[in-house]
mmCIF file of C-alpha atoms in Angstrom:
data_model
loop_
_atom_site.group_PDB
_atom_site.id
_atom_site.type_symbol
_atom_site.label_atom_id
_atom_site.label_comp_id
_atom_site.label_asym_id
_atom_site.label_seq_id
_atom_site.Cartn_x
_atom_site.Cartn_y
_atom_site.Cartn_z
ATOM 1 C CA PRO P 1 -82.086 17.437 9.608
ATOM 2 C CA ALA P 2 -80.257 14.248 8.602
ATOM 3 C CA PHE P 3 -77.558 14.968 11.177
ATOM 4 C CA ALA P 4 -79.070 14.643 14.696
ATOM 5 C CA PRO P 5 -81.081 11.394 14.918
ATOM 6 C CA LEU P 6 -82.768 12.518 18.176
ATOM 7 C CA ALA P 7 -81.589 9.344 19.886
ATOM 8 C CA ALA P 8 -80.038 9.103 23.351
ATOM 9 C CA PRO P 9 -76.244 9.353 23.336
ATOM 10 C CA ARG P 10 -74.510 5.972 23.662
ATOM 11 C CA ALA P 11 -71.437 7.222 25.508
ATOM 12 C CA ASN P 12 -70.689 6.306 29.110
ATOM 13 C CA GLY P 13 -72.678 8.430 31.483
ATOM 14 C CA GLY P 14 -75.063 9.460 28.791
ATOM 15 C CA LYS P 15 -72.888 12.355 27.666
ATOM 16 C CA ALA P 16 -72.803 13.441 24.067
ATOM 17 C CA TRP P 17 -69.673 14.182 21.983
ATOM 18 C CA ARG P 18 -69.229 15.885 18.733
ATOM 19 C CA ASP P 19 -69.645 13.519 15.803
ATOM 20 C CA ILE P 20 -66.368 13.905 13.838
ATOM 21 C CA PRO P 21 -64.384 11.593 11.498
ATOM 22 C CA VAL P 22 -62.277 8.940 13.224
ATOM 23 C CA TRP P 23 -58.966 10.351 11.964
ATOM 24 C CA ARG P 24 -59.697 13.654 13.759
ATOM 25 C CA ARG P 25 -60.375 12.140 17.185
ATOM 26 C CA PRO P 26 -57.696 12.742 19.892
ATOM 27 C CA THR P 27 -56.525 9.113 20.146
ATOM 28 C CA ALA P 28 -56.201 8.797 16.387
ATOM 29 C CA LEU P 29 -54.383 12.129 16.166
ATOM 30 C CA ALA P 30 -51.829 10.980 18.768
ATOM 31 C CA ALA P 31 -51.208 7.763 16.854
ATOM 32 C CA GLU P 32 -50.845 9.708 13.638
ATOM 33 C CA LEU P 33 -48.366 12.065 15.284
ATOM 34 C CA PHE P 34 -46.214 9.154 16.430
ATOM 35 C CA LEU P 35 -46.351 7.638 12.941
ATOM 36 C CA VAL P 36 -45.297 10.876 11.271
ATOM 37 C CA ALA P 37 -42.406 11.281 13.761
ATOM 38 C CA GLY P 38 -41.257 7.714 13.089
ATOM 39 C CA LEU P 39 -41.351 8.216 9.334
ATOM 40 C CA ALA P 40 -39.439 11.492 9.632
ATOM 41 C CA THR P 41 -36.759 9.862 11.792
ATOM 42 C CA GLY P 42 -36.374 6.969 9.353
ATOM 43 C CA ALA P 43 -36.198 9.355 6.414
ATOM 44 C CA TYR P 44 -33.462 11.332 8.170
ATOM 45 C CA PHE P 45 -31.273 8.302 8.734
ATOM 46 C CA LEU P 46 -31.850 7.026 5.209
ATOM 47 C CA THR P 47 -31.187 10.283 3.434
ATOM 48 C CA ARG P 48 -28.548 11.928 5.636
ATOM 49 C CA PRO P 49 -25.118 12.213 3.939
ATOM 50 C CA THR P 50 -22.817 9.272 4.687
ATOM 51 C CA PRO P 51 -19.427 10.233 6.159
ATOM 52 C CA ALA P 52 -17.112 10.283 3.177
ATOM 53 C CA ILE P 53 -13.499 10.749 2.290
ATOM 54 C CA ALA P 54 -12.266 12.332 -0.931
ATOM 55 C CA PHE P 55 -10.669 9.149 -2.253
ATOM 56 C CA ASN P 56 -9.817 8.856 -5.933
ATOM 57 C CA GLU P 57 -8.506 6.070 -8.100
ATOM 58 C CA ARG P 58 -4.816 5.264 -7.396
ATOM 59 C CA ASP P 59 -4.787 7.231 -4.130
ATOM 60 C CA TRP P 60 -2.680 5.824 -1.295
ATOM 61 C CA VAL P 61 -3.518 4.341 2.081
ATOM 62 C CA VAL P 62 -1.455 3.557 5.168
ATOM 63 C CA VAL P 63 -2.229 0.215 6.807
ATOM 64 C CA GLY P 64 -1.842 0.477 10.563
ATOM 65 C CA ASP P 65 -0.804 -2.280 12.940
ATOM 66 C CA LEU P 66 -3.361 -4.990 13.597
ATOM 67 C CA ARG P 67 -5.119 -4.802 16.974
ATOM 68 C CA ASN P 68 -5.340 -8.399 18.154
ATOM 69 C CA LEU P 69 -7.929 -8.696 20.916
ATOM 70 C CA THR P 70 -8.137 -12.496 20.842
ATOM 71 C CA GLY P 71 -5.033 -13.238 22.878
ATOM 72 C CA ASP P 72 -3.818 -15.630 20.161
ATOM 73 C CA ALA P 73 -0.260 -14.495 19.328
ATOM 74 C CA VAL P 74 -0.241 -16.482 16.066
ATOM 75 C CA LEU P 75 -2.664 -13.945 14.610
ATOM 76 C CA ASP P 76 -0.505 -10.883 15.339
ATOM 77 C CA GLU P 77 1.843 -10.701 12.348
ATOM 78 C CA SER P 78 0.068 -13.270 10.169
ATOM 79 C CA LEU P 79 -3.239 -11.421 9.795
ATOM 80 C CA GLU P 80 -1.524 -8.065 9.379
ATOM 81 C CA GLN P 81 0.491 -9.507 6.486
ATOM 82 C CA ALA P 82 -2.600 -11.205 5.052
ATOM 83 C CA PHE P 83 -4.560 -7.951 5.178
ATOM 84 C CA ARG P 84 -1.836 -6.191 3.208
ATOM 85 C CA ILE P 85 -1.584 -9.005 0.605
ATOM 86 C CA SER P 86 -5.352 -8.950 0.091
ATOM 87 C CA LEU P 87 -5.559 -5.163 -0.268
ATOM 88 C CA GLU P 88 -2.528 -4.943 -2.577
ATOM 89 C CA GLN P 89 -4.387 -6.916 -5.239
ATOM 90 C CA SER P 90 -6.354 -3.768 -6.033
ATOM 91 C CA ARG P 91 -5.363 -1.542 -8.945
ATOM 92 C CA TYR P 92 -7.615 1.173 -7.522
ATOM 93 C CA VAL P 93 -6.132 1.438 -4.017
ATOM 94 C CA ASN P 94 -2.374 1.822 -3.503
ATOM 95 C CA VAL P 95 -0.849 0.639 -0.220
ATOM 96 C CA LEU P 96 2.172 2.440 1.236
ATOM 97 C CA SER P 97 4.985 -0.113 1.521
ATOM 98 C CA ASP P 98 6.459 -1.231 4.832
ATOM 99 C CA LEU P 99 9.846 0.080 3.707
ATOM 100 C CA LYS P 100 8.450 3.548 3.022
ATOM 101 C CA VAL P 101 6.633 3.580 6.369
ATOM 102 C CA ARG P 102 9.868 2.731 8.167
ATOM 103 C CA ASN P 103 11.734 5.457 6.270
ATOM 104 C CA THR P 104 9.118 7.988 7.297
ATOM 105 C CA LEU P 105 9.264 6.857 10.926
ATOM 106 C CA GLU P 106 13.008 7.489 10.803
ATOM 107 C CA LEU P 107 12.415 11.031 9.517
ATOM 108 C CA MET P 108 9.915 11.480 12.372
ATOM 109 C CA LYS P 109 12.698 10.489 14.834
ATOM 110 C CA ARG P 110 10.686 7.415 15.843
ATOM 111 C CA LYS P 111 11.929 3.871 16.318
ATOM 112 C CA PRO P 112 11.275 1.434 13.434
ATOM 113 C CA ASP P 113 9.121 -0.746 15.699
ATOM 114 C CA THR P 114 6.837 2.123 16.724
ATOM 115 C CA THR P 115 3.225 0.961 16.862
ATOM 116 C CA LEU P 116 1.217 2.296 13.932
ATOM 117 C CA ASP P 117 -1.849 3.356 15.883
ATOM 118 C CA ARG P 118 -4.443 5.903 14.800
ATOM 119 C CA ALA P 119 -2.301 8.941 15.599
ATOM 120 C CA THR P 120 1.052 7.698 14.273
ATOM 121 C CA ALA P 121 -0.398 6.205 11.081
ATOM 122 C CA SER P 122 -2.312 9.434 10.438
ATOM 123 C CA GLU P 123 0.867 11.490 10.782
ATOM 124 C CA ILE P 124 2.648 9.204 8.315
ATOM 125 C CA ALA P 125 -0.281 9.514 5.898
ATOM 126 C CA ILE P 126 -0.162 13.313 6.028
ATOM 127 C CA ARG P 127 3.622 13.387 5.548
ATOM 128 C CA ASP P 128 3.556 10.962 2.609
ATOM 129 C CA GLY P 129 0.426 12.224 0.897
ATOM 130 C CA ALA P 130 -1.740 9.181 1.642
ATOM 131 C CA ARG P 131 -5.458 9.816 1.528
ATOM 132 C CA ALA P 132 -6.600 7.395 4.228
ATOM 133 C CA VAL P 133 -5.499 5.149 7.080
ATOM 134 C CA ILE P 134 -6.851 1.634 7.499
ATOM 135 C CA LEU P 135 -6.790 0.091 10.970
ATOM 136 C CA PRO P 136 -7.478 -3.682 11.044
ATOM 137 C CA THR P 137 -8.750 -5.482 14.151
ATOM 138 C CA VAL P 138 -9.405 -9.085 15.118
ATOM 139 C CA ALA P 139 -11.484 -10.011 18.157
ATOM 140 C CA GLU P 140 -13.530 -12.854 19.589
ATOM 141 C CA VAL P 141 -17.220 -11.959 19.841
ATOM 142 C CA GLY P 142 -19.806 -14.426 21.053
ATOM 143 C CA GLY P 143 -17.617 -17.425 20.338
ATOM 144 C CA ARG P 144 -16.899 -16.259 16.796
ATOM 145 C CA VAL P 145 -13.783 -14.580 15.399
ATOM 146 C CA ARG P 146 -14.515 -11.130 14.005
ATOM 147 C CA VAL P 147 -12.159 -9.386 11.577
ATOM 148 C CA GLY P 148 -12.819 -5.688 11.187
ATOM 149 C CA ALA P 149 -11.239 -2.586 9.709
ATOM 150 C CA GLU P 150 -11.781 1.145 9.987
ATOM 151 C CA VAL P 151 -11.041 3.730 7.318
ATOM 152 C CA ILE P 152 -9.651 6.828 9.037
ATOM 153 C CA ASP P 153 -9.410 10.384 7.741
ATOM 154 C CA PRO P 154 -5.796 11.232 8.696
ATOM 155 C CA HIS P 155 -6.506 14.955 9.022
ATOM 156 C CA THR P 156 -9.244 14.556 11.639
ATOM 157 C CA GLN P 157 -8.433 10.997 12.823
ATOM 158 C CA THR P 158 -12.151 10.220 12.685
ATOM 159 C CA THR P 159 -13.575 6.931 11.436
ATOM 160 C CA VAL P 160 -15.164 7.333 8.029
ATOM 161 C CA TYR P 161 -16.136 3.722 7.318
ATOM 162 C CA ALA P 162 -16.016 0.490 9.274
ATOM 163 C CA GLU P 163 -16.513 -3.056 8.019
ATOM 164 C CA SER P 164 -16.366 -6.453 9.720
ATOM 165 C CA ALA P 165 -16.908 -10.140 9.010
ATOM 166 C CA ASP P 166 -17.382 -13.056 11.391
ATOM 167 C CA GLY P 167 -16.238 -16.643 11.151
ATOM 168 C CA VAL P 168 -15.787 -19.763 13.231
ATOM 169 C CA GLY P 169 -12.248 -20.434 14.419
ATOM 170 C CA ALA P 170 -8.912 -18.858 13.535
ATOM 171 C CA GLU P 171 -8.892 -20.586 10.131
ATOM 172 C CA SER P 172 -11.870 -18.430 9.079
ATOM 173 C CA THR P 173 -9.907 -15.189 9.378
ATOM 174 C CA LEU P 174 -8.393 -15.267 5.887
ATOM 175 C CA VAL P 175 -11.816 -15.554 4.253
ATOM 176 C CA SER P 176 -13.072 -12.763 6.518
ATOM 177 C CA ILE P 177 -10.142 -10.533 5.524
ATOM 178 C CA ASP P 178 -11.008 -10.963 1.840
ATOM 179 C CA GLU P 179 -14.608 -10.022 2.597
ATOM 180 C CA VAL P 180 -13.640 -6.951 4.620
ATOM 181 C CA THR P 181 -11.085 -5.633 2.109
ATOM 182 C CA GLY P 182 -13.608 -6.128 -0.698
ATOM 183 C CA GLU P 183 -16.168 -4.045 1.179
ATOM 184 C CA LEU P 184 -13.611 -1.329 1.930
ATOM 185 C CA ARG P 185 -12.524 -1.147 -1.691
ATOM 186 C CA GLU P 186 -16.151 -0.699 -2.738
ATOM 187 C CA LYS P 187 -16.695 2.019 -0.112
ATOM 188 C CA LEU P 188 -13.596 3.845 -1.371
ATOM 189 C CA GLY P 189 -15.106 3.959 -4.851
ATOM 190 C CA GLU P 190 -13.745 0.915 -6.670
ATOM 191 C CA ALA P 191 -16.153 -0.668 -9.148
ATOM 192 C CA ILE P 192 -17.571 -4.056 -8.189
ATOM 193 C CA ALA P 193 -16.451 -5.524 -11.513
ATOM 194 C CA SER P 194 -12.890 -4.383 -10.792
ATOM 195 C CA ILE P 195 -13.010 -5.900 -7.304
ATOM 196 C CA GLU P 196 -14.183 -9.224 -8.693
ATOM 197 C CA ARG P 197 -11.505 -9.171 -11.398
ATOM 198 C CA ASP P 198 -8.620 -8.304 -9.073
ATOM 199 C CA SER P 199 -9.502 -10.421 -6.052
ATOM 200 C CA THR P 200 -8.069 -13.915 -5.746
ATOM 201 C CA PRO P 201 -8.827 -15.649 -2.421
ATOM 202 C CA LEU P 202 -6.061 -15.195 0.146
ATOM 203 C CA PRO P 203 -5.516 -18.912 0.826
ATOM 204 C CA GLN P 204 -4.780 -19.367 -2.882
ATOM 205 C CA VAL P 205 -2.320 -16.492 -3.376
ATOM 206 C CA SER P 206 -0.613 -16.798 0.012
ATOM 207 C CA THR P 207 -1.286 -19.754 2.306
ATOM 208 C CA ASP P 208 -4.078 -21.193 4.418
ATOM 209 C CA ASN P 209 -1.542 -22.151 7.098
ATOM 210 C CA LEU P 210 -1.478 -19.393 9.717
ATOM 211 C CA ASP P 211 1.824 -20.626 11.161
ATOM 212 C CA ALA P 212 3.423 -20.395 7.706
ATOM 213 C CA LEU P 213 1.955 -16.929 7.231
ATOM 214 C CA ARG P 214 3.346 -15.815 10.584
ATOM 215 C CA ALA P 215 6.812 -17.140 9.686
ATOM 216 C CA TYR P 216 6.606 -15.215 6.397
ATOM 217 C CA ALA P 217 5.559 -12.015 8.189
ATOM 218 C CA LEU P 218 8.444 -12.367 10.660
ATOM 219 C CA GLY P 219 10.803 -12.907 7.715
ATOM 220 C CA GLU P 220 9.591 -9.675 6.136
ATOM 221 C CA LYS P 221 10.162 -7.886 9.430
ATOM 222 C CA LYS P 222 13.734 -9.179 9.641
ATOM 223 C CA ARG P 223 14.358 -8.256 6.010
ATOM 224 C CA TYR P 224 13.331 -4.645 6.628
ATOM 225 C CA GLU P 225 15.570 -4.588 9.691
ATOM 226 C CA GLY P 226 18.498 -5.712 7.519
ATOM 227 C CA ASP P 227 18.919 -9.116 9.168
ATOM 228 C CA MET P 228 18.962 -11.147 5.957
ATOM 229 C CA GLN P 229 20.192 -14.378 7.515
ATOM 230 C CA SER P 230 17.274 -14.522 9.947
ATOM 231 C CA ALA P 231 14.872 -13.461 7.197
ATOM 232 C CA VAL P 232 15.916 -16.364 4.960
ATOM 233 C CA GLY P 233 15.488 -18.713 7.911
ATOM 234 C CA TYR P 234 11.903 -17.571 8.472
ATOM 235 C CA PHE P 235 11.066 -17.726 4.763
ATOM 236 C CA LYS P 236 12.427 -21.266 4.555
ATOM 237 C CA GLN P 237 10.365 -22.235 7.591
ATOM 238 C CA ALA P 238 7.247 -20.776 5.943
ATOM 239 C CA PHE P 239 7.903 -22.789 2.784
ATOM 240 C CA GLU P 240 8.457 -25.978 4.798
ATOM 241 C CA LEU P 241 5.132 -25.475 6.557
ATOM 242 C CA ASP P 242 3.384 -24.966 3.203
ATOM 243 C CA PRO P 243 5.226 -26.251 0.085
ATOM 244 C CA ASN P 244 2.809 -24.225 -2.077
ATOM 245 C CA PHE P 245 3.713 -20.915 -0.431
ATOM 246 C CA ALA P 246 5.158 -19.288 -3.556
ATOM 247 C CA LEU P 247 5.586 -15.859 -1.917
ATOM 248 C CA ALA P 248 8.031 -17.322 0.595
ATOM 249 C CA GLN P 249 10.101 -18.893 -2.172
ATOM 250 C CA ALA P 250 10.121 -15.608 -4.111
ATOM 251 C CA ALA P 251 11.291 -13.732 -1.003
ATOM 252 C CA ILE P 252 14.211 -16.162 -0.606
ATOM 253 C CA GLY P 253 15.183 -15.542 -4.228
ATOM 254 C CA ARG P 254 15.178 -11.762 -3.791
ATOM 255 C CA ILE P 255 17.447 -11.926 -0.776
ATOM 256 C CA TYR P 256 19.902 -14.193 -2.570
ATOM 257 C CA ILE P 257 19.979 -11.831 -5.556
ATOM 258 C CA GLY P 258 20.663 -8.929 -3.194
ATOM 259 C CA GLN P 259 23.549 -10.925 -1.738
ATOM 260 C CA ARG P 260 24.918 -11.548 -5.248
ATOM 261 C CA LYS P 261 24.157 -15.279 -4.957
ATOM 262 C CA MET P 262 22.832 -15.232 -8.489
ATOM 263 C CA SER P 263 22.426 -18.944 -9.217
ATOM 264 C CA GLU P 264 20.632 -19.631 -5.906
ATOM 265 C CA GLY P 265 18.429 -16.564 -6.342
ATOM 266 C CA LYS P 266 17.473 -17.437 -9.878
ATOM 267 C CA ALA P 267 16.625 -21.025 -8.895
ATOM 268 C CA ALA P 268 14.420 -19.863 -6.004
ATOM 269 C CA MET P 269 12.552 -17.405 -8.219
ATOM 270 C CA GLN P 270 12.034 -20.047 -10.885
ATOM 271 C CA ARG P 271 10.556 -22.397 -8.277
ATOM 272 C CA ALA P 272 8.215 -19.623 -7.148
ATOM 273 C CA LEU P 273 7.145 -18.791 -10.704
ATOM 274 C CA ALA P 274 6.443 -22.472 -11.380
ATOM 275 C CA MET P 275 3.681 -22.092 -8.764
ATOM 276 C CA ARG P 276 2.127 -19.073 -10.458
ATOM 277 C CA GLU P 277 -1.385 -20.258 -9.574
ATOM 278 C CA HIS P 278 -0.449 -19.361 -5.988
ATOM 279 C CA LEU P 279 0.691 -15.838 -6.873
ATOM 280 C CA THR P 280 -1.228 -12.627 -7.492
ATOM 281 C CA PRO P 281 -1.034 -11.265 -11.056
ATOM 282 C CA ARG P 282 1.093 -8.358 -9.806
ATOM 283 C CA GLU P 283 3.555 -10.685 -8.084
ATOM 284 C CA THR P 284 3.709 -12.922 -11.163
ATOM 285 C CA LEU P 285 4.640 -10.012 -13.423
ATOM 286 C CA THR P 286 7.217 -8.779 -10.906
ATOM 287 C CA LEU P 287 8.858 -12.199 -10.728
ATOM 288 C CA GLU P 288 8.919 -12.459 -14.510
ATOM 289 C CA ALA P 289 10.697 -9.089 -14.683
ATOM 290 C CA SER P 290 13.221 -10.184 -12.059
ATOM 291 C CA LEU P 291 13.998 -13.376 -13.971
ATOM 292 C CA ALA P 292 14.193 -11.474 -17.253
ATOM 293 C CA ARG P 293 17.325 -9.768 -15.913
ATOM 294 C CA PHE P 294 19.165 -13.043 -16.527
ATOM 295 C CA GLY P 295 18.372 -12.864 -20.245
ATOM 296 C CA PRO P 296 18.584 -10.444 -23.200
ATOM 297 C CA VAL P 297 17.993 -6.770 -22.557
ATOM 298 C CA THR P 298 15.075 -6.138 -24.932
ATOM 299 C CA PRO P 299 12.740 -8.753 -23.369
ATOM 300 C CA LEU P 300 13.682 -7.392 -19.942
ATOM 301 C CA LEU P 301 12.679 -3.838 -20.827
ATOM 302 C CA ASN P 302 9.491 -5.118 -22.477
ATOM 303 C CA GLN P 303 8.656 -6.976 -19.268
ATOM 304 C CA TRP P 304 9.172 -3.835 -17.202
ATOM 305 C CA GLN P 305 6.864 -1.942 -19.573
ATOM 306 C CA ARG P 306 4.119 -4.576 -19.276
ATOM 307 C CA LEU P 307 4.316 -4.403 -15.500
ATOM 308 C CA ILE P 308 4.124 -0.595 -15.538
ATOM 309 C CA GLU P 309 1.188 -0.585 -17.952
ATOM 310 C CA MET P 310 -0.743 -2.970 -15.708
ATOM 311 C CA TYR P 311 0.274 -1.278 -12.441
ATOM 312 C CA PRO P 312 1.350 2.343 -13.083
ATOM 313 C CA ASP P 313 2.069 2.894 -9.389
ATOM 314 C CA GLN P 314 4.416 -0.079 -9.027
ATOM 315 C CA LEU P 315 7.195 2.325 -8.092
ATOM 316 C CA ALA P 316 9.924 -0.336 -7.928
ATOM 317 C CA ALA P 317 9.112 -1.177 -11.552
ATOM 318 C CA ARG P 318 9.401 2.484 -12.549
ATOM 319 C CA PHE P 319 12.787 2.766 -10.877
ATOM 320 C CA GLY P 320 13.988 -0.591 -12.231
ATOM 321 C CA TYR P 321 12.967 0.229 -15.781
ATOM 322 C CA ALA P 322 14.745 3.599 -15.764
ATOM 323 C CA GLN P 323 17.875 2.114 -14.192
ATOM 324 C CA ASP P 324 18.084 -0.876 -16.550
ATOM 325 C CA ALA P 325 17.401 1.258 -19.617
ATOM 326 C CA TRP P 326 20.290 3.541 -18.605
ATOM 327 C CA MET P 327 22.785 0.877 -17.578
ATOM 328 C CA MET P 328 22.084 -1.667 -20.316
ATOM 329 C CA THR P 329 21.069 0.375 -23.372
ATOM 330 C CA ASN P 330 22.427 3.891 -22.731
ATOM 331 C CA ARG P 331 18.925 5.335 -22.901
ATOM 332 C CA TYR P 332 18.505 8.580 -21.018
ATOM 333 C CA GLY P 333 15.989 11.263 -21.906
ATOM 334 C CA ASP P 334 13.123 8.963 -22.875
ATOM 335 C CA VAL P 335 13.100 7.222 -19.471
ATOM 336 C CA VAL P 336 13.505 10.309 -17.262
ATOM 337 C CA SER P 337 9.743 10.324 -16.629
ATOM 338 C CA HIS P 338 9.974 6.907 -14.972
ATOM 339 C CA ALA P 339 12.724 8.072 -12.617
ATOM 340 C CA GLN P 340 10.590 11.098 -11.743
ATOM 341 C CA ALA P 341 7.552 8.867 -11.160
ATOM 342 C CA SER P 342 9.588 6.755 -8.728
ATOM 343 C CA ALA P 343 10.434 9.862 -6.672
ATOM 344 C CA VAL P 344 6.888 10.658 -5.465
ATOM 345 C CA PRO P 345 6.386 11.056 -1.686
ATOM 346 C CA GLN P 346 4.845 7.572 -1.388
ATOM 347 C CA SER P 347 7.909 5.878 -2.868
ATOM 348 C CA PRO P 348 10.748 4.121 -1.018
ATOM 349 C CA TYR P 349 12.861 5.632 -3.844
ATOM 350 C CA PHE P 350 11.677 9.107 -2.790
ATOM 351 C CA ALA P 351 15.198 10.621 -2.950
ATOM 352 C CA MET P 352 17.019 7.952 -4.979
ATOM 353 C CA GLY P 353 14.593 8.528 -7.846
ATOM 354 C CA ASN P 354 15.741 12.124 -8.116
ATOM 355 C CA TYR P 355 19.382 11.067 -8.056
ATOM 356 C CA LEU P 356 18.670 8.619 -10.883
ATOM 357 C CA GLU P 357 16.893 11.455 -12.689
ATOM 358 C CA GLY P 358 20.091 13.499 -12.377
ATOM 359 C CA ILE P 359 22.156 10.651 -13.884
ATOM 360 C CA LEU P 360 19.771 10.435 -16.845
ATOM 361 C CA GLU P 361 19.809 14.187 -17.420
ATOM 362 C CA LEU P 362 23.619 14.102 -17.263
ATOM 363 C CA GLY P 363 23.671 11.313 -19.855
ATOM 364 C CA ASP P 364 21.442 13.488 -22.024
ATOM 365 C CA GLU P 365 23.931 16.341 -21.506
ATOM 366 C CA ASP P 366 21.337 18.611 -19.889
ATOM 367 C CA TYR P 367 23.629 19.791 -17.097
ATOM 368 C CA GLU P 368 21.300 22.378 -15.612
ATOM 369 C CA ARG P 369 18.491 19.851 -15.130
ATOM 370 C CA ALA P 370 20.957 17.274 -13.838
ATOM 371 C CA ILE P 371 22.264 19.623 -11.139
ATOM 372 C CA ALA P 372 18.701 20.546 -10.149
ATOM 373 C CA ALA P 373 17.771 16.860 -9.798
ATOM 374 C CA PHE P 374 20.890 16.080 -7.747
ATOM 375 C CA GLN P 375 20.157 19.014 -5.472
ATOM 376 C CA VAL P 376 16.612 17.790 -4.892
ATOM 377 C CA ALA P 377 17.956 14.347 -3.999
ATOM 378 C CA ARG P 378 20.348 15.926 -1.487
ATOM 379 C CA ARG P 379 17.587 18.058 0.059
ATOM 380 C CA LYS P 380 15.496 14.919 0.456
ATOM 381 C CA GLY P 381 18.348 13.360 2.413
ATOM 382 C CA TYR P 382 19.940 11.018 -0.139
ATOM 383 C CA LEU P 383 23.663 10.958 0.600
ATOM 384 C CA GLY P 384 24.438 7.492 -0.697
ATOM 385 C CA ALA P 385 26.310 8.550 -3.826
ATOM 386 C CA GLY P 386 28.295 11.491 -5.089
ATOM 387 C CA GLY P 387 30.253 10.465 -8.138
ATOM 388 C CA SER P 388 27.600 11.242 -10.724
ATOM 389 C CA TYR P 389 26.869 14.600 -9.115
ATOM 390 C CA ALA P 390 30.542 15.473 -9.455
ATOM 391 C CA TYR P 391 30.591 14.221 -13.062
ATOM 392 C CA VAL P 392 28.226 17.060 -14.013
ATOM 393 C CA PHE P 393 30.958 19.555 -13.199
ATOM 394 C CA GLU P 394 33.708 17.379 -14.689
ATOM 395 C CA ALA P 395 31.792 17.280 -17.962
ATOM 396 C CA GLN P 396 31.775 21.086 -17.980
ATOM 397 C CA ARG P 397 35.503 21.231 -17.026
ATOM 398 C CA GLN P 398 34.621 22.770 -13.644
ATOM 399 C CA TYR P 399 37.180 20.647 -11.842
ATOM 400 C CA GLU P 400 37.366 22.566 -8.581
ATOM 401 C CA GLN P 401 33.588 22.372 -8.114
ATOM 402 C CA ALA P 402 33.686 18.672 -8.990
ATOM 403 C CA ASP P 403 36.261 18.030 -6.249
ATOM 404 C CA LYS P 404 34.191 19.949 -3.699
ATOM 405 C CA THR P 405 31.025 18.120 -4.648
ATOM 406 C CA TYR P 406 32.586 14.714 -4.261
ATOM 407 C CA ALA P 407 34.434 15.642 -1.085
ATOM 408 C CA ALA P 408 31.124 16.689 0.464
ATOM 409 C CA HIS P 409 29.809 13.186 -0.246
ATOM 410 C CA GLY P 410 32.511 11.491 1.801
ATOM 411 C CA GLY P 411 32.540 7.711 1.687
ATOM 412 C CA SER P 412 35.389 5.261 2.268
ATOM 413 C CA ASN P 413 38.979 6.387 1.774
ATOM 414 C CA LEU P 414 39.421 3.850 -1.010
ATOM 415 C CA ALA P 415 36.346 5.093 -2.863
ATOM 416 C CA VAL P 416 37.470 8.705 -2.566
ATOM 417 C CA ALA P 417 40.978 7.816 -3.751
ATOM 418 C CA LEU P 418 39.590 5.939 -6.778
ATOM 419 C CA GLU P 419 37.384 8.870 -7.725
ATOM 420 C CA ASP P 420 40.350 11.222 -7.380
ATOM 421 C CA ILE P 421 42.321 8.997 -9.763
ATOM 422 C CA ILE P 422 39.436 8.859 -12.251
ATOM 423 C CA PHE P 423 38.961 12.617 -12.165
ATOM 424 C CA ALA P 424 42.688 13.244 -12.558
#
């Protein structure tokens, strides 16, 4: 009763079927099954753990060589340099310097111009304690120029993250680089507020002229190779192509200072600093410290301290502060920590920092610590000095050991003869 209406079935052929709810019928069940499978698949992809890398604040990265798939040679060195300039603005991510990379390649018995591909860059990262490798790429896709970068785990050489940005024409690449590095910094854990604070557009803090940027990159390459004359030529060319290219002017000043051309170096650095709106905050502070060396000692040391407080892993500043404090104010023990900080595996002063530590410990008359520091410097391969190491034994009246220590250093005949006279 109330269930079978005693009417003829309405199905085709006059056959009856069981009267069940729609959601339980075979067609509906199949559709529901597909829906549940789709939802489960979507939930898996949304909730599965993202590949990650254990990256912490102030960890180090190795930037590999740019893969240029566009065929435009102008982009080779220029975009690689631009990528490094953009990433180095971060206070969260530290970038291993070109000089340190070349030093490590030398220890690996590789040529300085060895391509930093996935395998080589990963080996350098493992040797120098860098947490990640970043491999930048530029390619032409569908008539647009795409700049991309992969974050690589050096231990497995697998890609952890990948970001890209597209633009129209080669001139769009600098904006794309800023976008890509910003995304990578966020993926590595940097706060968005920090990224916004420490990110000035590349065209402003370098140049929007790709030819000028390429000349600058070639100048840097020559500088690391020790060809200072060619390096200055490239830097001058970069500045001629873009008169607002402050980095090129600063690079000229540094080379002149290294060549003891003090007046020319100072003038070049002053011209660069006058264009501070075209410099990153880090570069501005570094230039100010370099120029402070032409003035009184106290402001110089204060400038070094400001730079270190803002950028604790500016290893050149650590080394410079410890060296200037020793040479100009006879301060020793209270700046030892800065020499030690400059001797970390990621530093171009990896071994020199320990030698400087030994000098400071000697000045503080802690001979045991001084000898230990000098020995570490020697084990790391620093053979560029020997006088201070020998002074440790002279100070303790161990003259025979002092002579042996200095003789093991070698050097020019004149230098050895002068040290013999001093010791005598």
